[in-house]
Short mmCIF file of C-alpha atoms in Angstrom, two decimals:
data_model
loop_
_atom_site.label_atom_id
_atom_site.label_comp_id
_atom_site.label_asym_id
_atom_site.label_seq_id
_atom_site.Cartn_x
_atom_site.Cartn_y
_atom_site.Cartn_z
CA MET A 973 95.36 88.44 40.59
CA SER A 974 94.83 91.47 43.03
CA ARG A 975 97.67 93.35 43.68
CA ALA A 976 97.62 93.10 47.36
CA ALA A 977 96.32 90.55 50.27
CA SER A 978 93.16 91.73 51.41
CA PRO A 979 93.11 92.91 54.95
CA ALA A 980 89.16 91.24 55.47
CA ALA A 981 86.36 89.28 54.31
CA ILE A 982 82.68 88.53 54.94
CA ILE A 983 82.45 85.35 56.65
CA GLY A 984 78.66 85.57 57.35
CA ALA A 985 75.65 86.48 56.00
CA TYR A 986 71.73 86.14 56.34
CA GLU A 987 68.95 87.61 54.58
CA HIS A 988 65.74 87.24 56.14
CA PRO A 989 63.56 85.08 54.32
CA LEU A 990 60.15 86.73 54.90
CA ARG A 991 58.82 90.13 53.14
CA LYS A 992 56.39 90.76 55.10
CA ILE A 993 56.61 90.84 59.03
CA PRO A 994 53.43 91.98 60.67
CA ASP A 995 54.68 90.70 63.77
CA GLY A 996 57.19 91.84 66.86
CA THR A 997 59.42 95.30 66.39
CA THR A 998 61.81 96.59 63.81
CA ALA A 999 64.32 95.99 66.36
CA ASP A 1000 63.66 92.14 66.69
CA VAL A 1001 63.86 91.72 62.65
CA ILE A 1002 67.33 93.58 62.94
CA ALA A 1003 68.22 90.84 65.66
CA ASP A 1004 66.90 88.06 63.32
CA VAL A 1005 69.22 88.92 60.76
CA SER A 1006 72.14 89.52 63.04
CA PHE A 1007 71.77 86.33 64.58
CA GLY A 1008 71.26 84.60 61.52
CA ALA A 1009 74.56 85.96 60.28
CA LEU A 1010 76.44 85.31 63.24
CA ALA A 1011 75.42 81.70 63.44
CA ASP A 1012 76.81 81.53 59.56
CA ALA A 1013 79.96 82.91 60.59
CA GLY A 1014 80.29 80.62 63.74
CA LEU A 1015 80.33 83.59 66.15
CA ALA A 1016 78.52 84.86 69.07
CA PRO A 1017 77.33 88.48 70.08
CA ALA A 1018 80.32 88.47 72.64
CA ASP A 1019 82.77 88.30 69.38
CA ILE A 1020 81.49 91.23 67.92
CA ASP A 1021 84.02 94.40 68.22
CA GLY A 1022 82.95 96.40 65.23
CA PHE A 1023 79.21 97.57 64.97
CA PHE A 1024 78.23 99.22 61.84
CA PHE A 1025 74.32 100.31 62.02
CA ALA A 1026 72.26 102.96 60.14
CA GLY A 1027 68.91 103.19 61.65
CA THR A 1028 68.29 106.90 62.72
CA HIS A 1029 65.85 107.47 60.29
CA GLN A 1030 63.76 104.46 62.13
CA GLY A 1031 64.11 106.16 65.81
CA LEU A 1032 67.02 102.97 66.01
CA SER A 1033 70.10 104.51 67.54
CA ALA A 1034 73.48 102.52 66.97
CA VAL A 1035 73.83 102.75 70.78
CA ALA A 1036 70.52 101.27 71.14
CA MET A 1037 70.56 98.48 68.80
CA ALA A 1038 73.85 97.39 70.14
CA ASP A 1039 72.90 97.05 73.50
CA HIS A 1040 69.41 95.03 71.93
CA LEU A 1041 71.89 92.43 70.55
CA GLY A 1042 74.00 92.27 73.39
CA LEU A 1043 76.80 93.63 71.59
CA ASP A 1044 79.06 94.48 74.83
CA ASN A 1045 82.60 94.07 73.58
CA VAL A 1046 82.05 96.67 70.80
CA ARG A 1047 85.42 99.15 70.28
CA HIS A 1048 84.32 100.81 67.20
CA ILE A 1049 81.03 102.10 66.16
CA ASP A 1050 79.79 103.56 62.43
CA SER A 1051 76.23 104.96 61.98
CA THR A 1052 76.96 106.72 58.89
CA ASP A 1053 73.60 106.89 56.77
CA ILE A 1054 73.51 107.27 52.99
CA GLY A 1055 70.51 105.68 52.18
CA GLY A 1056 70.28 102.89 49.92
CA ALA A 1057 74.14 102.53 49.73
CA SER A 1058 75.14 102.49 53.57
CA THR A 1059 75.76 98.57 53.43
CA LEU A 1060 78.19 99.27 50.88
CA LEU A 1061 80.26 102.01 52.84
CA GLN A 1062 79.57 100.25 55.92
CA ILE A 1063 81.62 97.66 54.29
CA GLY A 1064 84.59 99.76 52.89
CA HIS A 1065 84.56 101.33 56.33
CA ALA A 1066 84.65 98.17 58.17
CA VAL A 1067 87.36 97.48 56.42
CA GLU A 1068 89.79 99.96 57.04
CA ALA A 1069 88.67 100.17 60.58
CA ILE A 1070 90.41 96.15 60.50
CA LYS A 1071 93.20 97.48 58.87
CA ALA A 1072 93.56 100.35 61.59
CA GLY A 1073 93.21 97.69 64.37
CA LYS A 1074 90.33 99.35 65.76
CA CYS A 1075 88.08 96.10 65.59
CA SER A 1076 88.60 92.48 64.18
CA ILE A 1077 85.30 91.31 63.93
CA ALA A 1078 82.41 93.76 62.70
CA LEU A 1079 78.75 93.19 62.17
CA ILE A 1080 76.68 95.33 59.55
CA ALA A 1081 73.10 94.99 60.00
CA MET A 1082 70.08 96.59 59.01
CA GLY A 1083 65.97 95.67 58.66
CA GLY A 1084 62.67 97.61 58.40
CA ARG A 1085 59.11 97.39 57.75
CA PRO A 1086 57.93 99.89 55.47
CA LEU A 1087 54.60 97.64 54.98
CA GLN A 1088 53.80 97.87 58.55
CA THR A 1089 53.90 101.68 58.51
CA ALA A 1090 52.89 105.14 57.09
CA GLY A 1091 54.96 106.13 53.94
CA ARG A 1092 58.36 107.72 54.53
CA PRO A 1093 58.67 111.35 56.45
CA PRO A 1094 59.36 114.12 53.83
CA LEU A 1095 62.50 115.92 54.12
CA SER A 1096 61.99 119.58 54.86
CA GLU A 1097 65.51 120.58 55.42
CA ALA A 1098 68.65 122.13 52.96
CA GLY A 1099 67.31 121.78 49.31
CA ALA A 1100 64.14 120.24 50.03
CA ARG A 1101 61.86 122.90 50.27
CA TYR A 1102 62.75 124.72 47.14
CA GLN A 1103 61.06 121.55 45.21
CA ALA A 1104 58.10 120.82 47.68
CA ASP A 1105 55.65 122.60 45.91
CA LEU A 1106 56.34 119.84 42.64
CA ASP A 1107 54.46 116.49 42.34
CA LEU A 1108 57.92 114.93 42.82
CA SER A 1109 57.84 111.49 43.79
CA GLN A 1110 61.16 109.09 44.08
CA ILE A 1111 59.71 107.13 40.83
CA ALA A 1112 58.83 110.57 39.06
CA GLN A 1113 62.73 111.56 39.97
CA TYR A 1114 64.25 108.66 38.21
CA ALA A 1115 62.19 108.52 35.12
CA MET A 1116 63.50 112.12 34.35
CA VAL A 1117 66.69 110.10 34.19
CA ALA A 1118 65.12 107.84 31.72
CA GLN A 1119 63.40 109.73 29.88
CA ARG A 1120 66.80 111.77 29.24
CA HIS A 1121 68.53 108.72 28.50
CA MET A 1122 66.36 107.58 26.06
CA TYR A 1123 66.07 111.08 24.18
CA GLU A 1124 70.01 111.41 24.53
CA TYR A 1125 71.20 108.10 23.51
CA GLY A 1126 68.20 106.29 21.62
CA THR A 1127 67.47 103.99 24.40
CA THR A 1128 63.77 101.92 24.33
CA ARG A 1129 61.34 101.61 26.48
CA GLU A 1130 61.99 97.37 25.50
CA GLN A 1131 65.42 97.62 26.50
CA LEU A 1132 64.69 99.34 29.94
CA ALA A 1133 62.24 96.45 30.68
CA LYS A 1134 64.48 93.85 29.57
CA VAL A 1135 66.51 94.38 32.69
CA LYS A 1136 62.84 93.56 34.54
CA VAL A 1137 62.49 90.62 32.83
CA THR A 1138 66.36 89.31 33.49
CA ALA A 1139 65.53 90.05 36.78
CA SER A 1140 62.45 87.86 37.12
CA GLN A 1141 63.69 85.07 34.96
CA HIS A 1142 66.50 84.85 38.11
CA ALA A 1143 63.39 85.31 40.67
CA GLN A 1144 61.81 82.33 39.74
CA HIS A 1145 64.52 80.18 41.51
CA ASN A 1146 64.19 82.03 44.57
CA PRO A 1147 60.95 80.76 46.75
CA ASN A 1148 61.56 83.46 49.27
CA ALA A 1149 61.56 86.27 46.15
CA ARG A 1150 58.66 88.83 46.67
CA LEU A 1151 57.67 88.15 43.12
CA PRO A 1152 58.83 84.55 42.41
CA TYR A 1153 57.82 83.78 38.94
CA ALA A 1154 59.00 85.33 35.31
CA VAL A 1155 57.50 88.24 33.55
CA THR A 1156 57.60 88.81 29.77
CA LEU A 1157 58.86 91.89 28.03
CA GLU A 1158 54.50 92.77 27.06
CA GLN A 1159 53.79 92.25 30.64
CA VAL A 1160 55.96 94.77 31.87
CA LEU A 1161 55.30 96.71 28.39
CA GLU A 1162 51.70 96.44 29.29
CA SER A 1163 52.23 97.39 33.31
CA PRO A 1164 50.28 100.44 34.89
CA LEU A 1165 52.21 103.57 33.67
CA ILE A 1166 53.36 105.36 36.39
CA SER A 1167 55.95 108.68 35.73
CA ASP A 1168 56.72 108.18 31.81
CA PRO A 1169 58.58 106.12 30.80
CA LEU A 1170 58.63 104.12 34.00
CA ARG A 1171 55.73 101.35 34.56
CA ARG A 1172 54.73 99.86 37.44
CA LEU A 1173 57.41 96.41 36.50
CA ASP A 1174 60.18 98.78 36.12
CA CYS A 1175 60.06 99.82 39.83
CA CYS A 1176 61.65 98.10 42.63
CA VAL A 1177 59.19 96.20 45.02
CA THR A 1178 58.62 97.29 48.64
CA THR A 1179 59.00 94.63 51.51
CA ASP A 1180 59.54 94.08 54.99
CA GLY A 1181 63.02 92.24 56.06
CA GLY A 1182 66.46 93.26 56.80
CA GLY A 1183 70.12 91.43 56.70
CA ALA A 1184 73.29 91.13 58.23
CA ILE A 1185 77.06 90.41 57.16
CA ILE A 1186 79.95 89.67 59.26
CA VAL A 1187 83.17 91.37 58.32
CA ALA A 1188 86.48 90.18 59.88
CA SER A 1189 90.13 90.38 59.33
CA ALA A 1190 92.26 88.03 57.77
CA ASP A 1191 93.72 86.28 60.61
CA VAL A 1192 90.07 85.41 61.71
CA VAL A 1193 89.17 84.66 58.40
CA ARG A 1194 92.04 81.60 58.08
CA ALA A 1195 91.73 80.67 61.70
CA SER A 1196 87.56 80.44 61.15
CA GLY A 1197 88.22 78.29 58.10
CA LYS A 1198 84.50 79.53 56.87
CA PRO A 1199 84.08 79.92 53.09
CA ALA A 1200 84.81 83.90 52.56
CA ALA A 1201 84.44 86.56 50.09
CA TRP A 1202 87.34 88.65 50.40
CA VAL A 1203 87.10 92.40 50.40
CA HIS A 1204 89.45 94.02 47.37
CA GLY A 1205 88.19 97.33 46.58
CA TRP A 1206 85.77 100.23 48.21
CA ALA A 1207 85.07 103.41 47.33
CA GLU A 1208 82.21 105.93 48.60
CA ALA A 1209 80.96 109.27 46.93
CA THR A 1210 78.35 111.70 46.44
CA ARG A 1211 76.70 112.71 43.46
CA THR A 1212 75.31 116.08 44.11
CA MET A 1213 73.32 118.31 42.29
CA ALA A 1214 76.35 120.10 41.14
CA ARG A 1215 75.47 123.93 42.55
CA GLY A 1216 72.18 123.40 39.93
CA ARG A 1217 74.54 122.29 37.07
CA ILE A 1218 73.20 118.53 37.65
CA ASP A 1219 74.29 116.02 34.79
CA LEU A 1220 71.47 113.25 34.91
CA MET A 1221 73.86 110.97 32.64
CA ARG A 1222 76.37 110.75 35.49
CA GLY A 1223 75.00 108.75 38.52
CA GLY A 1224 78.08 108.36 40.61
CA ALA A 1225 79.09 105.10 39.58
CA GLU A 1226 81.83 106.94 37.68
CA ARG A 1227 83.59 108.21 40.78
CA THR A 1228 83.63 105.10 42.88
CA GLY A 1229 84.12 101.84 40.05
CA GLY A 1230 87.27 102.85 38.81
CA VAL A 1231 88.57 103.47 42.17
CA ALA A 1232 87.33 100.21 43.71
CA PHE A 1233 88.77 98.64 40.21
CA GLU A 1234 92.18 100.09 40.97
CA GLN A 1235 92.43 99.05 44.02
CA ALA A 1236 91.65 95.54 44.13
CA GLY A 1237 94.17 95.75 41.02
CA LEU A 1238 91.36 94.63 38.39
CA LYS A 1239 89.02 95.86 35.46
CA PRO A 1240 85.79 95.61 34.85
CA SER A 1241 86.05 92.75 32.31
CA ASP A 1242 87.77 90.65 35.53
CA ILE A 1243 84.16 90.69 37.32
CA GLY A 1244 82.10 87.08 36.44
CA TYR A 1245 79.04 88.32 38.73
CA ALA A 1246 77.83 91.94 39.81
CA SER A 1247 74.95 93.07 42.25
CA ILE A 1248 73.70 96.38 40.86
CA TYR A 1249 71.59 98.18 42.68
CA ASP A 1250 67.81 98.34 41.12
CA SER A 1251 65.70 100.32 42.53
CA PHE A 1252 64.16 100.99 38.97
CA THR A 1253 65.38 99.54 35.60
CA ILE A 1254 67.08 102.55 34.45
CA THR A 1255 69.53 102.58 37.64
CA VAL A 1256 70.90 99.30 35.98
CA LEU A 1257 71.61 101.23 32.79
CA LEU A 1258 73.26 104.14 34.42
CA THR A 1259 75.40 102.11 36.59
CA LEU A 1260 76.37 99.41 33.87
CA GLU A 1261 77.71 102.59 31.87
CA GLY A 1262 79.47 104.45 35.09
CA LEU A 1263 81.26 101.32 36.29
CA GLY A 1264 82.78 101.05 32.72
CA PHE A 1265 80.87 97.73 31.98
CA CYS A 1266 80.06 99.70 28.42
CA GLU A 1267 80.32 102.49 27.01
CA PRO A 1268 78.04 105.52 27.89
CA GLY A 1269 74.98 105.54 26.06
CA THR A 1270 75.25 101.66 25.29
CA ALA A 1271 73.63 100.03 28.16
CA GLY A 1272 70.30 99.54 26.52
CA ARG A 1273 72.11 97.48 23.73
CA PHE A 1274 74.24 95.77 26.64
CA VAL A 1275 71.12 94.54 28.15
CA GLU A 1276 69.42 93.37 25.36
CA ASP A 1277 70.41 89.34 23.94
CA ASP A 1278 69.94 88.09 27.50
CA GLY A 1279 73.41 90.19 28.59
CA LEU A 1280 73.00 90.30 32.43
CA LEU A 1281 71.29 86.47 32.37
CA ALA A 1282 72.78 84.12 34.71
CA PRO A 1283 74.98 81.81 34.26
CA PHE A 1284 76.11 82.57 30.67
CA GLY A 1285 74.98 86.04 30.12
CA LYS A 1286 78.23 88.52 29.66
CA LEU A 1287 77.73 89.89 33.01
CA PRO A 1288 75.34 88.07 34.75
CA ILE A 1289 73.80 90.48 37.54
CA ASN A 1290 71.08 90.17 40.73
CA THR A 1291 70.75 86.45 40.72
CA ASP A 1292 68.47 86.76 43.80
CA GLY A 1293 65.69 88.33 41.58
CA GLY A 1294 67.15 91.92 42.79
CA GLY A 1295 65.34 94.65 43.87
CA LEU A 1296 63.09 94.43 41.07
CA SER A 1297 61.34 91.22 41.84
CA ASN A 1298 63.03 89.50 45.24
CA ASN A 1299 63.83 91.93 47.95
CA HIS A 1300 64.24 96.11 48.51
CA PRO A 1301 63.87 96.10 52.74
CA ASP A 1302 62.98 99.05 54.25
CA ARG A 1303 63.49 100.82 51.13
CA ARG A 1304 67.28 100.11 51.11
CA GLY A 1305 68.52 97.74 48.68
CA GLY A 1306 72.22 97.82 49.52
CA MET A 1307 72.49 94.80 51.64
CA ALA A 1308 70.17 92.50 49.98
CA ARG A 1309 72.71 92.64 46.92
CA THR A 1310 75.60 92.29 49.25
CA ILE A 1311 74.48 89.23 50.38
CA GLU A 1312 73.42 87.62 46.95
CA ALA A 1313 76.80 88.74 45.71
CA VAL A 1314 78.35 86.90 48.90
CA ARG A 1315 76.50 83.89 48.00
CA GLN A 1316 77.85 83.94 44.21
CA VAL A 1317 81.48 84.51 45.69
CA ARG A 1318 80.97 81.15 48.16
CA GLY A 1319 79.65 79.15 45.38
CA GLN A 1320 76.05 79.25 47.36
CA ALA A 1321 74.01 80.84 44.76
CA HIS A 1322 71.04 78.59 43.36
CA PRO A 1323 72.59 75.68 41.17
CA GLU A 1324 71.21 77.07 37.94
CA LEU A 1325 72.34 80.56 38.62
CA GLN A 1326 75.68 80.21 40.13
CA VAL A 1327 78.67 81.60 38.02
CA GLN A 1328 80.74 78.95 38.02
CA ASP A 1329 84.94 79.55 38.58
CA LEU A 1330 83.93 83.10 39.93
CA ASP A 1331 86.91 84.34 40.84
CA HIS A 1332 85.49 87.83 41.52
CA ALA A 1333 82.44 89.72 41.82
CA LEU A 1334 81.18 93.45 42.27
CA ILE A 1335 78.36 95.02 44.29
CA HIS A 1336 77.08 98.71 43.70
CA GLY A 1337 74.84 100.80 45.65
CA THR A 1338 73.11 103.78 44.79
CA GLY A 1339 71.23 105.87 47.63
CA HIS A 1340 68.67 108.79 48.01
CA SER A 1341 67.54 109.68 44.30
CA LEU A 1342 69.74 109.71 40.82
CA GLY A 1343 67.40 112.27 39.62
CA THR A 1344 68.45 114.83 42.59
CA ILE A 1345 70.72 113.99 45.27
CA ALA A 1346 72.87 110.58 44.85
CA SER A 1347 75.04 108.46 47.27
CA THR A 1348 76.86 105.89 45.29
CA ALA A 1349 79.41 103.06 47.17
CA THR A 1350 81.29 100.44 45.17
CA VAL A 1351 82.74 96.85 46.84
CA VAL A 1352 84.81 94.58 44.93
CA LEU A 1353 85.16 90.80 46.15
CA GLY A 1354 87.29 88.10 45.71
CA ARG A 1355 87.29 84.39 46.16
CA SER A 1356 90.81 84.48 47.19
CA GLU A 1357 93.18 86.63 49.65
CA ARG A 1358 94.89 87.76 46.82
CA MET B 1108 70.04 141.83 77.84
CA SER B 1109 67.73 144.51 79.24
CA ASN B 1110 63.83 144.96 77.62
CA GLU B 1111 65.23 148.62 76.55
CA ALA B 1112 68.16 147.19 74.90
CA ALA B 1113 66.21 144.84 72.90
CA SER B 1114 63.48 147.21 72.02
CA GLU B 1115 66.37 149.44 70.45
CA THR B 1116 67.60 146.41 68.16
CA ALA B 1117 67.09 147.02 64.66
CA PRO B 1118 64.69 144.92 62.62
CA ALA B 1119 67.05 141.70 61.12
CA GLU B 1120 67.58 142.34 57.57
CA LEU B 1121 65.17 139.53 56.08
CA GLY B 1122 67.19 136.34 55.61
CA TYR B 1123 68.13 134.99 52.16
CA HIS B 1124 64.81 132.82 51.88
CA GLU B 1125 62.45 135.41 53.03
CA ARG B 1126 64.40 137.64 50.36
CA PHE B 1127 63.49 134.71 47.74
CA LEU B 1128 60.03 134.68 48.47
CA ALA B 1129 59.35 138.69 48.39
CA GLU B 1130 60.88 138.29 44.77
CA ARG B 1131 58.55 135.68 44.17
CA GLU B 1132 55.75 137.58 45.57
CA GLN B 1133 56.31 140.32 42.99
CA GLY B 1134 56.22 137.53 40.44
CA ARG B 1135 59.48 137.21 39.50
CA PHE B 1136 61.24 133.45 38.98
CA VAL B 1137 64.85 134.42 40.44
CA VAL B 1138 68.11 132.97 40.81
CA PRO B 1139 70.72 133.27 43.57
CA TRP B 1140 73.44 134.72 42.42
CA CYS B 1141 77.16 135.28 45.03
CA GLN B 1142 77.98 139.02 44.94
CA GLU B 1143 81.70 137.97 45.81
CA CYS B 1144 82.68 135.47 43.10
CA GLY B 1145 80.12 136.21 41.01
CA LEU B 1146 78.49 132.49 40.77
CA ARG B 1147 74.84 131.70 39.59
CA PHE B 1148 73.31 128.87 41.52
CA TRP B 1149 70.36 126.52 42.60
CA HIS B 1150 68.65 126.20 45.24
CA PRO B 1151 68.67 129.50 47.51
CA ARG B 1152 71.32 129.03 50.55
CA ARG B 1153 72.95 131.03 52.89
CA HIS B 1154 76.38 130.40 51.80
CA CYS B 1155 77.82 130.70 48.65
CA PRO B 1156 78.61 127.08 47.15
CA GLU B 1157 81.77 128.41 45.70
CA CYS B 1158 83.10 130.65 47.97
CA GLY B 1159 81.34 130.49 51.25
CA SER B 1160 80.35 134.36 50.90
CA THR B 1161 76.92 135.37 52.50
CA ARG B 1162 76.38 138.29 50.11
CA ILE B 1163 73.81 136.34 48.27
CA ASP B 1164 71.57 138.34 45.83
CA TYR B 1165 68.69 137.61 43.39
CA VAL B 1166 68.86 138.12 39.87
CA GLU B 1167 65.85 137.34 37.10
CA PRO B 1168 67.22 134.85 34.31
CA THR B 1169 67.00 135.77 30.71
CA TRP B 1170 64.16 133.76 28.82
CA PRO B 1171 63.44 131.70 27.50
CA ALA B 1172 64.80 128.15 29.52
CA HIS B 1173 64.57 124.88 27.54
CA ILE B 1174 63.69 121.25 28.84
CA TYR B 1175 66.28 119.51 29.88
CA THR B 1176 63.85 116.69 31.03
CA TYR B 1177 60.44 115.59 32.22
CA THR B 1178 58.01 113.09 33.16
CA VAL B 1179 54.34 113.10 33.08
CA ASN B 1180 53.02 111.47 36.38
CA HIS B 1181 49.89 109.41 35.93
CA ARG B 1182 47.56 109.01 38.92
CA PRO B 1183 44.91 106.86 38.67
CA LYS B 1184 41.49 107.78 39.95
CA LYS B 1185 40.65 106.52 43.63
CA ASP B 1186 37.44 106.68 45.59
CA ASP B 1187 38.55 109.92 47.40
CA GLU B 1188 40.54 111.55 44.30
CA PRO B 1189 39.91 112.06 40.81
CA GLY B 1190 42.90 110.98 39.40
CA GLY B 1191 44.83 112.75 36.37
CA THR B 1192 48.23 113.74 35.26
CA SER B 1193 51.08 116.00 35.76
CA THR B 1194 53.96 116.98 34.32
CA VAL B 1195 57.17 117.77 36.29
CA GLY B 1196 60.80 118.25 34.68
CA TYR B 1197 64.39 120.09 34.98
CA VAL B 1198 64.33 123.48 32.60
CA GLU B 1199 68.04 124.98 31.63
CA LEU B 1200 68.51 128.62 31.83
CA GLU B 1201 70.69 130.06 29.24
CA ASP B 1202 73.71 129.99 32.11
CA GLY B 1203 73.20 126.07 32.29
CA LEU B 1204 71.63 125.97 35.54
CA ARG B 1205 68.91 122.89 35.83
CA ILE B 1206 66.06 123.82 38.14
CA LEU B 1207 63.00 121.40 38.91
CA ALA B 1208 59.70 122.88 37.80
CA THR B 1209 56.06 122.38 36.97
CA LEU B 1210 55.85 122.24 33.32
CA GLU B 1211 52.46 122.88 31.44
CA VAL B 1212 53.62 122.14 28.05
CA PRO B 1213 51.90 120.16 25.28
CA LEU B 1214 52.92 116.58 25.17
CA ASP B 1215 52.30 115.73 21.72
CA GLY B 1216 55.52 116.27 20.48
CA ASP B 1217 59.08 116.76 21.27
CA VAL B 1218 59.09 118.03 24.67
CA ILE B 1219 62.59 117.96 25.76
CA GLY B 1220 64.37 121.24 24.25
CA MET B 1221 61.37 123.23 24.30
CA ALA B 1222 61.57 126.48 25.17
CA VAL B 1223 59.84 127.94 27.94
CA ARG B 1224 59.33 130.59 30.44
CA PRO B 1225 57.81 131.11 33.74
CA GLU B 1226 54.39 132.03 34.74
CA ALA B 1227 53.50 133.00 38.05
CA ARG B 1228 51.00 131.45 39.81
CA SER B 1229 48.81 132.62 43.16
CA THR B 1230 48.35 129.94 45.52
CA GLU B 1231 46.98 129.83 48.87
CA ALA B 1232 50.88 129.11 50.09
CA GLY B 1233 51.62 132.09 48.26
CA VAL B 1234 53.04 132.80 44.40
CA GLY B 1235 54.26 129.37 42.69
CA PHE B 1236 55.75 129.03 38.85
CA VAL B 1237 54.48 126.93 36.47
CA PHE B 1238 56.61 126.72 32.88
CA VAL B 1239 54.94 127.07 29.84
CA PRO B 1240 55.56 127.38 25.89
CA ALA B 1241 57.94 130.58 24.98
CA THR B 1242 56.48 131.11 21.63
CA GLY B 1243 54.24 133.83 21.15
CA SER B 1244 55.80 135.70 24.47
#
C-alpha cells in the first residue's frame, strides 16, 4: 500500500482507433480523442477547468485548441512540451495543480498526422547547429546507444530483437494496431539494416492519431463511481549532453524512477505492469535498467525467456503492442503508452493480456533522443486511492 | 543615434560562433573553454555552462581521440539517390569530452576504442572535419 492517499486519478481515456487519417485537420483529431475521453469519464467540455496541451510544434496553441474544444471554464493551463514524454509530465503537473486547488478536472490531449505532412522541421538553435553537418537521423542516434550497450555489456542483437518480438505478440490481439501480427526473432534480424545495429523492426511505427485522458480530483473521482487509475508517484527530468560529457548508458530513467517510487511508497518489484516508451528496442533496455527493474547492463538477459510477455512474464509491458507495433502518433508515444496502462489498472486490457490482481502499474516516457538531448518522466498508478 | 555616431562605432568583436568558424577555416579542430573557471565543454555557446562567464576562448585538444560509440547508416538505393553508407559516432577526447563526428575508419575490426584524429575537408559550406585513424600520423 502507498504511504499517502493519492490526490487525483485518471477517470477517462481514449485512443484514436485509426493509424492513418487523411481527412480533416489535426485539430479535428485532437477533438475526436478529447470528446472520447470526456465520454469515457461521463463529462462535458464545461466540466473541464484544467487544460494540458503541447501543440506549438504543429502550429496549435493551447489557447486555440481550448477554443476549438469549447473549453470555456479553464482556469489552469499548461502547454509544457518535452517531446514524447510530454503526457507523462502533464499528468504530474495536473496532479500538482489539483493538489494546489488550481483546477479539479483536467483534460490532457494530443494528436498528430505525421503521415500526411512532410518530415519534421529541423532544429537549428542551441547546440543543433554544431551537428548539422552530420548524417545523424533519430535512428542513428539511438543506434549509437545500442552499439555502446552491446560493447559495454555484451548485449546481443537477439536480445534487442526480443523486445520487438514480444511487442508483436501483444499487438496480434489489438485489431487497431498498425502492425497487428506477431513476428519471429528471425524476421526482426533479417529486416533491413537502417543504422547498425538497429534494423527496420527495431524501430517504432509512424502513425497518425492521438489520445486523451481526464485527470480528476479525489472528490470528483469518488463521486463519479468510474473505474479509476490513481496517480501515486510522478517525476520528470532532463538528461542533457552534460556539457559534452554525455553518458549514453544513463538515459534519465535513473533520475525519475527512484523519485516516483519513493513518492508512491513502492519499489520496482511492486509493479505488476509497465508501459515503457519504446521508440526503439534499445530504449526499452536502457529504461528497464534506469528504473531499477534490473541491474545496469543486464536488461538484455531480463527480456530473454519472455520476460516482458503478458500476462505471466517477470514484467509484462506494452500490452497494446507499444510503439513498436501499435501506435506512435505525432511521433510521440507518451499518451498511447499511458492509455494502455490505464486499461490495465482498470482491468480493461485484452483478456488474454490482462495482468490479474494488478495493484500498481508504471508508465515511463522518453522525449527527444537518448543519443543526444533527452527528457524523461515517470508515473506510478494504482488501482486504489491508497 | 546620428549616422555620424554610428559610423564611429568600432566593429563588433567577433562573436563566439564566428571565432569558432574562423579557427576551423584555419584547419584547426578546436573546443571551447572558459577563461574564468577553466571548464572545457562542448558545444560552443556564449556563456560557460559552469560559471556563466562570457570569456570563452578556444583550444586545440591533444590527439588522438578515441571512438566512444558509432553507427553505420545504410541508405537504400533510390531512383534519384545512389544509396550507400556513412559512419557517424562520438569521439572521446583526452579530457573526457565526447563530440559527435563523421568517421572514416575501417569497419572490419574493433571500432569502439579506435584512436582517431580530425582531418580538415574543404566544402562549399566551409571547412568541415572527419575523423580518421590516428595510427601512422
